[in-house]
Short mmCIF file of C-alpha atoms in Angstrom, two decimals:
data_model
loop_
_atom_site.label_atom_id
_atom_site.label_comp_id
_atom_site.label_asym_id
_atom_site.label_seq_id
_atom_site.Cartn_x
_atom_site.Cartn_y
_atom_site.Cartn_z
CA MET A 1178 0.00 0.00 0.00
CA PRO A 1179 1.51 3.31 -1.07
CA GLY A 1180 2.30 5.82 1.59
CA TYR A 1181 0.92 9.28 1.92
CA GLN A 1182 4.22 10.81 0.97
CA GLU A 1183 4.22 9.14 -2.48
CA ILE A 1184 0.62 10.21 -3.10
CA LEU A 1185 1.47 13.82 -2.20
CA ILE A 1186 4.54 13.79 -4.48
CA ILE A 1187 2.56 12.41 -7.43
CA SER A 1188 -0.26 14.94 -6.92
CA ALA A 1189 2.34 17.76 -6.65
CA ILE A 1190 3.90 16.64 -9.95
CA VAL A 1191 0.49 16.53 -11.67
CA LEU A 1192 -0.42 20.00 -10.35
CA ALA A 1193 2.99 21.32 -11.44
CA VAL A 1194 2.51 19.93 -14.96
CA ILE A 1195 -0.89 21.61 -15.16
CA PHE A 1196 -0.18 25.01 -13.57
CA ILE A 1197 3.50 25.86 -14.25
CA PRO A 1198 3.01 26.41 -18.02
CA ARG A 1199 0.14 28.76 -17.24
CA ILE A 1200 2.25 30.67 -14.74
CA MET A 1201 5.27 30.92 -17.06
CA ASN A 1202 3.25 32.07 -20.10
CA PRO A 1203 0.35 34.09 -18.79
CA GLN A 1204 -2.36 34.65 -21.34
CA LYS A 1205 -2.97 38.20 -22.37
CA PRO A 1206 -6.29 39.50 -21.14
CA PRO A 1207 -8.85 39.97 -23.90
CA PRO A 1208 -9.03 43.52 -25.23
CA ARG A 1209 -11.49 45.69 -23.37
CA LEU A 1210 -14.43 46.92 -25.32
CA VAL A 1211 -14.52 50.67 -25.34
CA PHE A 1212 -17.98 52.11 -25.74
CA GLN A 1213 -18.13 55.55 -27.23
CA LYS A 1214 -20.87 57.74 -25.92
CA LYS A 1215 -23.18 58.99 -28.59
CA ARG A 1216 -24.03 62.61 -28.23
CA ILE A 1217 -27.68 63.49 -28.43
CA SER A 1218 -28.31 66.32 -30.84
CA GLY A 1219 -30.39 69.35 -29.95
CA GLY A 1220 -33.22 68.31 -32.23
CA ARG A 1221 -33.45 64.88 -30.64
CA ARG A 1222 -33.39 66.43 -27.17
CA ALA A 1223 -36.26 68.71 -28.17
CA ALA A 1224 -38.19 65.72 -29.56
CA LEU A 1225 -37.68 63.77 -26.32
CA ALA A 1226 -38.79 66.75 -24.26
CA ALA A 1227 -41.86 67.25 -26.44
CA SER A 1228 -42.64 63.54 -26.14
CA ALA A 1229 -42.71 63.90 -22.39
CA VAL A 1230 -44.47 67.28 -22.16
CA TYR A 1231 -47.22 66.78 -24.78
CA PRO A 1232 -48.96 63.85 -23.02
CA LEU A 1233 -48.76 65.75 -19.72
CA ILE A 1234 -50.45 68.80 -21.23
CA VAL A 1235 -53.13 66.65 -22.88
CA ALA A 1236 -53.68 64.82 -19.59
CA ALA A 1237 -54.08 68.13 -17.76
CA VAL A 1238 -56.67 69.30 -20.29
CA MET A 1239 -58.60 66.05 -20.79
CA GLN A 1240 -58.30 64.66 -17.25
CA PRO A 1241 -58.33 60.95 -18.20
CA TRP A 1242 -58.71 59.88 -14.57
CA LYS A 1243 -62.31 61.10 -14.76
CA GLY A 1244 -63.26 58.57 -17.43
CA ASN A 1245 -61.78 59.80 -20.75
CA MET A 1246 -58.98 57.22 -20.82
CA VAL A 1247 -59.62 55.97 -24.38
CA SER A 1248 -59.68 59.47 -25.86
CA PHE A 1249 -56.52 60.31 -23.94
CA LEU A 1250 -54.79 57.29 -25.43
CA TYR A 1251 -55.82 58.40 -28.93
CA MET A 1252 -55.07 62.10 -28.53
CA GLY A 1253 -52.29 62.10 -25.95
CA LEU A 1254 -50.12 59.05 -26.45
CA GLY A 1255 -51.12 58.13 -30.01
CA PRO A 1256 -49.45 61.06 -31.80
CA VAL A 1257 -46.25 60.62 -29.81
CA LEU A 1258 -46.05 56.94 -30.71
CA ILE A 1259 -46.87 57.57 -34.37
CA VAL A 1260 -44.22 60.28 -34.71
CA TRP A 1261 -41.54 58.11 -33.10
CA LEU A 1262 -42.50 55.13 -35.29
CA ILE A 1263 -42.24 57.28 -38.42
CA TYR A 1264 -38.86 58.58 -37.24
CA TRP A 1265 -37.67 55.01 -36.63
CA VAL A 1266 -38.71 53.88 -40.12
CA VAL A 1267 -37.16 56.91 -41.83
CA GLN A 1268 -33.88 56.36 -39.98
CA GLY A 1269 -33.88 52.73 -41.09
CA PHE A 1270 -34.22 53.75 -44.74
CA MET A 1271 -31.58 56.46 -44.44
CA ARG A 1272 -28.98 54.07 -42.99
CA ARG A 1273 -29.55 51.61 -45.77
#
């Protein structure tokens, strides 16, 4: 029956064969991805602000919490969604 010392020596040799090449030749870390921030133009900022303010103004005038929810969806949120969908489609054709 082998002794503990022989088992420890064999396991040390196996670990050395596995880890010493990795220690001697460390792998280069993968290149970091650098994300560039896209600047938002003034026109797009104005469109985003209008998209937030227009439904608020329509809500203040129509008061959808008093029962006009469907008309608010058509007149308040509908135009904003339609304009952004048209913008999205036009941008898709322009990039092509």
